[in-house]
CSV table of C-alpha atoms in Angstrom, one decimal:
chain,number,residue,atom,x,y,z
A,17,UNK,CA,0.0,0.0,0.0
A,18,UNK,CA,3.0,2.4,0.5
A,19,UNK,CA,4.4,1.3,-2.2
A,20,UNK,CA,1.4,2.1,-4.0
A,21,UNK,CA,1.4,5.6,-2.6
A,22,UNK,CA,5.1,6.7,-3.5
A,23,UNK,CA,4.4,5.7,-7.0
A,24,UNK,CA,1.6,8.4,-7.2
A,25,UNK,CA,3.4,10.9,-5.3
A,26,UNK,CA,6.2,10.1,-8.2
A,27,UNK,CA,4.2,10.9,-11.0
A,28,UNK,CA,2.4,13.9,-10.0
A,29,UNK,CA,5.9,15.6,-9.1
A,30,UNK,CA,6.5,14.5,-12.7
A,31,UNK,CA,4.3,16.9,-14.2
A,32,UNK,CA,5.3,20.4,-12.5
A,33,UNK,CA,6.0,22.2,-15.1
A,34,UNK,CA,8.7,25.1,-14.2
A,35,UNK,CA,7.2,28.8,-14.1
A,36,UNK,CA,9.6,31.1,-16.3
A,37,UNK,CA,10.4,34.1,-15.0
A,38,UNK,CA,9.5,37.6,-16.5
A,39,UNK,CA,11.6,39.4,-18.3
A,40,UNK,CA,13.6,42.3,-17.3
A,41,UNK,CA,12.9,45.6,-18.4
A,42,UNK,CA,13.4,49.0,-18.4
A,43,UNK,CA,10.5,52.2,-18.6
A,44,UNK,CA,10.8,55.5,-20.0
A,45,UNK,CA,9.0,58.3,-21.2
A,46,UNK,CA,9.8,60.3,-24.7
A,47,UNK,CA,8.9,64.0,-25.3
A,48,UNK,CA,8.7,64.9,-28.7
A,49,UNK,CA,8.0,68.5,-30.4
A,50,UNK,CA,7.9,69.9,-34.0
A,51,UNK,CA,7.0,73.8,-34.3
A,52,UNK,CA,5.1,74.7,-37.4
A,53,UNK,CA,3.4,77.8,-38.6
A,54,UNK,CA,-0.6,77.7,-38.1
A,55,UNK,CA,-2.7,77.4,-41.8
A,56,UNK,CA,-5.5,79.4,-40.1
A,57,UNK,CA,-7.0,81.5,-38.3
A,58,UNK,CA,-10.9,80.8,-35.9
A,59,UNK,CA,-12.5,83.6,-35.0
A,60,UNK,CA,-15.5,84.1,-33.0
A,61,UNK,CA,-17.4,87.0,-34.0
A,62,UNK,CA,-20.0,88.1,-31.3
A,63,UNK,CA,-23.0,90.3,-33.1
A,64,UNK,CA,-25.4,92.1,-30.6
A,65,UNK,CA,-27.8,95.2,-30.4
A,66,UNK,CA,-29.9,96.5,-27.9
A,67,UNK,CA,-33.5,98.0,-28.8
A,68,UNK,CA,-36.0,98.6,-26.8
A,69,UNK,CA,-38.5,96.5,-29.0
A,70,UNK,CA,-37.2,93.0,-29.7
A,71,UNK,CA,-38.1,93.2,-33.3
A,72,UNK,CA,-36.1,96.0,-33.7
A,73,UNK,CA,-33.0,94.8,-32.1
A,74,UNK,CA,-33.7,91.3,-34.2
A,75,UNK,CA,-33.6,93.6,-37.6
A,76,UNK,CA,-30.3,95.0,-36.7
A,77,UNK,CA,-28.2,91.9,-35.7
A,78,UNK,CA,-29.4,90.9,-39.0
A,79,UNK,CA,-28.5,94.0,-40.9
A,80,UNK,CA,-24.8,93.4,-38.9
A,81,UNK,CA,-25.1,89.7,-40.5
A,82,UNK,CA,-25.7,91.1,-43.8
A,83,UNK,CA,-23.1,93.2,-43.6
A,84,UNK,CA,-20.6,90.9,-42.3
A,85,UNK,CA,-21.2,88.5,-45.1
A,86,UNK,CA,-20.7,91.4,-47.9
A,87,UNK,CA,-17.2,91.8,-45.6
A,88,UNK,CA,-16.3,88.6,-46.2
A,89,UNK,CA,-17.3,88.5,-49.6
A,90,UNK,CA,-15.0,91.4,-50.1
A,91,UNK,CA,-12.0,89.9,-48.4
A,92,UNK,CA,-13.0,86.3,-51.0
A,93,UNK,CA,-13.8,84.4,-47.4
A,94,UNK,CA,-15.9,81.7,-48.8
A,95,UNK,CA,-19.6,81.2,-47.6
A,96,UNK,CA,-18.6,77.5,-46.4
A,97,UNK,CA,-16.0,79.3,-43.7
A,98,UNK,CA,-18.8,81.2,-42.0
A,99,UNK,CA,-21.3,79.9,-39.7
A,100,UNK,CA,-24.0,80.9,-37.7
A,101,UNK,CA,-26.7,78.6,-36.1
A,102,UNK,CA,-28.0,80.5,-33.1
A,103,UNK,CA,-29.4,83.5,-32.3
A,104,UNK,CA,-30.2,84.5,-28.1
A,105,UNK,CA,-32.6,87.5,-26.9
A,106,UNK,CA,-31.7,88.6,-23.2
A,107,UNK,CA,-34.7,91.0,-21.9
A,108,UNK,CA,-33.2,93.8,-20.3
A,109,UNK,CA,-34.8,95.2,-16.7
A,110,UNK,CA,-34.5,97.7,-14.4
A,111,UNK,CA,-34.7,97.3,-10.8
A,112,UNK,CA,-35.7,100.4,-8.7
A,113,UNK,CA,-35.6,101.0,-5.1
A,114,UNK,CA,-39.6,100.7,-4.7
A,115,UNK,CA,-41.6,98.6,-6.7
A,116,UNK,CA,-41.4,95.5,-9.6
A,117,UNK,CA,-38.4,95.3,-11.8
A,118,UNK,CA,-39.3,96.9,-14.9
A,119,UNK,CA,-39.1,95.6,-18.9
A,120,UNK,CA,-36.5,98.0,-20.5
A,121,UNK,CA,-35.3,96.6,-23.3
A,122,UNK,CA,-33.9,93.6,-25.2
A,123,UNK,CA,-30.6,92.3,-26.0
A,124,UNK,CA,-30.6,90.4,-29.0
A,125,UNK,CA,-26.9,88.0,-29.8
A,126,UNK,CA,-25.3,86.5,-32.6
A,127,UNK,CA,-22.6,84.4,-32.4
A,128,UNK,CA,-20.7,83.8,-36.1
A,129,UNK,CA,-17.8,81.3,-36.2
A,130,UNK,CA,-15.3,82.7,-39.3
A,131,UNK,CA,-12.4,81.1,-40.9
A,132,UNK,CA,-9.9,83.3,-41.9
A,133,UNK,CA,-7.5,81.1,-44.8
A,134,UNK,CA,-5.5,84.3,-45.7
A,135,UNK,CA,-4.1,85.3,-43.0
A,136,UNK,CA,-2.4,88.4,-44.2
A,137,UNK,CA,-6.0,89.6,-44.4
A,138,UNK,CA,-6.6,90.1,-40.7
A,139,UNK,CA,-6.0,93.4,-40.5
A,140,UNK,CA,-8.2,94.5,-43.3
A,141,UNK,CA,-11.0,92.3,-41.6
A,142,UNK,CA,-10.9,94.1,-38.2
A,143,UNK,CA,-10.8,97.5,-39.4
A,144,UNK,CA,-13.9,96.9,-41.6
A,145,UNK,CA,-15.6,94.8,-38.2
A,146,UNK,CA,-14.8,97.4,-36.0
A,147,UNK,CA,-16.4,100.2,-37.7
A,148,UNK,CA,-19.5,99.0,-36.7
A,149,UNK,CA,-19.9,98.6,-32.7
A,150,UNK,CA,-22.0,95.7,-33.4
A,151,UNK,CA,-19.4,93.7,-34.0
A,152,UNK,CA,-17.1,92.2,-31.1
A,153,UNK,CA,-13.9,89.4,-31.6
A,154,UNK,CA,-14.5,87.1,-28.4
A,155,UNK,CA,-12.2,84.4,-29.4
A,156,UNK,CA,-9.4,83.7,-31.9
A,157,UNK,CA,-7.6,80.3,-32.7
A,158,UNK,CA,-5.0,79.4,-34.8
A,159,UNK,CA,-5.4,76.0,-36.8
A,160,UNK,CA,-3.4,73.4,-39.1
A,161,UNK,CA,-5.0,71.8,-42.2
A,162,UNK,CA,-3.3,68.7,-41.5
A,163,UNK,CA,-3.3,68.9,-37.6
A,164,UNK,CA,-2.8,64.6,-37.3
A,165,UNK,CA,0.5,64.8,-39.5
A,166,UNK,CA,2.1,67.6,-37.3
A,167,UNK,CA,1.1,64.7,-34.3
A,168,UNK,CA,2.4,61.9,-35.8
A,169,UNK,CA,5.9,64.0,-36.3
A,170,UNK,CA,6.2,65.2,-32.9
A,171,UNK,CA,4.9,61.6,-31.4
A,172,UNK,CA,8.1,59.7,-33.7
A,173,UNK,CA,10.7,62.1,-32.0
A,174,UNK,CA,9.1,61.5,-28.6
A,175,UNK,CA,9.7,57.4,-29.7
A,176,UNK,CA,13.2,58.1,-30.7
A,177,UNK,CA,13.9,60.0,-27.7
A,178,UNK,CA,12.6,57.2,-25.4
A,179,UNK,CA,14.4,54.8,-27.8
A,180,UNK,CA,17.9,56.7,-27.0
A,181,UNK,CA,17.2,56.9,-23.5
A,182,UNK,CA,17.1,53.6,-22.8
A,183,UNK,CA,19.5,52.0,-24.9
A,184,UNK,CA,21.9,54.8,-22.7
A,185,UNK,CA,20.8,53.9,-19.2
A,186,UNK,CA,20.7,50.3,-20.4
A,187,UNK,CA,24.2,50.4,-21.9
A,188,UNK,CA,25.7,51.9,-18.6
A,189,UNK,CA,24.3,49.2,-16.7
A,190,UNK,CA,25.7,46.6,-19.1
A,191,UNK,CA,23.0,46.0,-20.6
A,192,UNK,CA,20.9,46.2,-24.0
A,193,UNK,CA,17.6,46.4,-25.4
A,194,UNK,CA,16.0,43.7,-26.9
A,195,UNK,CA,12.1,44.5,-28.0
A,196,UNK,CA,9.4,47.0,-27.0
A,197,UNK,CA,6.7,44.9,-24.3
A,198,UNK,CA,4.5,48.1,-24.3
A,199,UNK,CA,3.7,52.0,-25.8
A,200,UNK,CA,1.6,54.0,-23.5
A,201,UNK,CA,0.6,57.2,-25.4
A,202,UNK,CA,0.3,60.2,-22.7
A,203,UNK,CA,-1.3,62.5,-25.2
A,204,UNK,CA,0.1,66.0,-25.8
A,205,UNK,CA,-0.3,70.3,-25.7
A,206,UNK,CA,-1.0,72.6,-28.4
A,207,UNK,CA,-0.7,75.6,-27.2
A,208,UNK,CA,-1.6,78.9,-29.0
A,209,UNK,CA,0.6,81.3,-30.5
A,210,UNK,CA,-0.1,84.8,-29.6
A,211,UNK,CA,-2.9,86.7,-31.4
A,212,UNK,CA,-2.6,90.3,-31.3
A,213,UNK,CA,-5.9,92.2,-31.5
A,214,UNK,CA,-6.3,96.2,-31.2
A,215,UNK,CA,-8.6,97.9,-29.3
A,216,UNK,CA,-11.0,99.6,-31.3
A,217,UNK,CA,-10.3,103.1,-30.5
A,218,UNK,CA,-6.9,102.1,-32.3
A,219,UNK,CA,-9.0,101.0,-35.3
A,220,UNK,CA,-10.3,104.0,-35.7
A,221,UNK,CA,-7.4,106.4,-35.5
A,222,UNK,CA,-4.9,107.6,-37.7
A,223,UNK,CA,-2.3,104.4,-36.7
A,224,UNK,CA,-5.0,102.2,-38.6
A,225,UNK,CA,-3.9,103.6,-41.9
A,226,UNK,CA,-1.0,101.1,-41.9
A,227,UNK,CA,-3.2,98.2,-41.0
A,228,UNK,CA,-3.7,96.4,-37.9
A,229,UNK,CA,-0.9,93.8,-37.3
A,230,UNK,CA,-1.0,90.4,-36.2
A,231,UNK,CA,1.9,88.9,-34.1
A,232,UNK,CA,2.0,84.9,-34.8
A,233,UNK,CA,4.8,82.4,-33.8
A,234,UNK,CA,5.2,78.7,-34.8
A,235,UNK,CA,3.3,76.5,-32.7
A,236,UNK,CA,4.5,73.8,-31.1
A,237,UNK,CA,2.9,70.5,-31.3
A,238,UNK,CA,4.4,68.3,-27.8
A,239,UNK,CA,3.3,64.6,-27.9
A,240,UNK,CA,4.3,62.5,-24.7
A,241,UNK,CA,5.2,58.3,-24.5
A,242,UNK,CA,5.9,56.4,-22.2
A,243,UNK,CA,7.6,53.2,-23.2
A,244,UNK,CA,8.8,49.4,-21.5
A,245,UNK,CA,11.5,47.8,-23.5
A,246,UNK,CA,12.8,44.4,-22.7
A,247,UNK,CA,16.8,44.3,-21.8
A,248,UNK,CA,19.1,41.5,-20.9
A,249,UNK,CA,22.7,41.3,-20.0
A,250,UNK,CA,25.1,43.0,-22.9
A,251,UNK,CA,27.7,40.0,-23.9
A,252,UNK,CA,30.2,41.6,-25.9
């Protein structure tokens, strides 16, 4: 019966397989950024009168509408790179000391979304806006055509930095890569380059003669990685 017993305990020691051990490696992160010059330029265009009678105040946002589109037509900013798809009425009141707040007026808003592709243009396009107090810039972006490309260049340096970096700390520890076990992608910053906008008292005096300037600066696209890569003992 012992006998018996020792042969089972025999053959299930038989079939242990051995657990392999994981393999050594090494993470780092990359930083990669390429700097090039915006294709583009977002405005946001804020149209707004106040009447007393809403239909009033309705009339002239769309007479500054109409005019802002002749603008643009002037300036060849094609109908496809203007949008508007909202309009907003804000009732104005006045609140005296004694008594019920009282209906004074209405505010009336349009807000226009405008593409500018011609960039040396700008100028021209906020000396014409700004004649009109109608008109206010809230916003201004700058944009790339081909926003992915500019990505994928400044993600391939942030590879080949993390690349470098650890076949250095690898290499000083005697060691050396071998293989990539995982890409983490950390995403990335786009900041804006400066937009330079006058006031419009500076539109209207005699320095506007020369144009309104625009002060732009390559942008820089940053992409971040972070990267394990598999090492092992260097034999040479």
């Amino acid at each position: 019966m012992l006998r018996k017993a020792l042969i089972t305990l025999v053959c299930c020691v038989g079939f242990v397989l051995p657990v392999s051990a994981e393999p050594a490696y090494i993470d780092v992160s990359g930083y990669g950024e390429f700097k090039a010059w915006p294709d583009y330029l977002v405005l946001g265009i804020e149209i707004s009168d106040t009447q007393k009678e809403l239909p009033a105040a309705k009339d002239s946002v769309d007479s500054a509408f109409a005019t802002l589109t002749r603008i643009a037509r002037r300036l060849d900013i094609e109908a496809e790179d203007i949008e508007s798809i909202m309009i907003n009425n804000y009732p104005q009141y006045s609140y005296p000391k004694e008594g019920e707040r009282r209906l004074t007026g209405h505010r009336v808003i349009r807000p226009v979304t405008l593409n500018l592709r011609e960039l040396n243009r700008y100028g021209e396009l906020l000396e014409a806006l700004f004649d009109d107090e109608r008109f206010r810039i809230s916003s201004t972006t700058l944009r790339f055509n081909e926003p992915e490309e500019h990505k994928s260049k400044a993600r391939r340096i942030a590879l080949l930095q993390a690349r470098a970096k650890a076949e250095e700390m690898a290499a000083t520890l005697g060691q050396k890569v071998t293989g990539v076990l995982a890409i983490h992608e950390q995403g990335g910053h786009n900041p804006q380059a400066e937009v330079m906008v006058h006031s419009a008292m500076m539109m209207r005096s005699k320095a506007a003669d020369s144009g309104s300037e625009m002060q732009i600066q390559k942008q820089s696209i940053e992409q971040q990685v972070q990267v394990r890569f598999s090492i092992e003992e260097d034999s040479k």
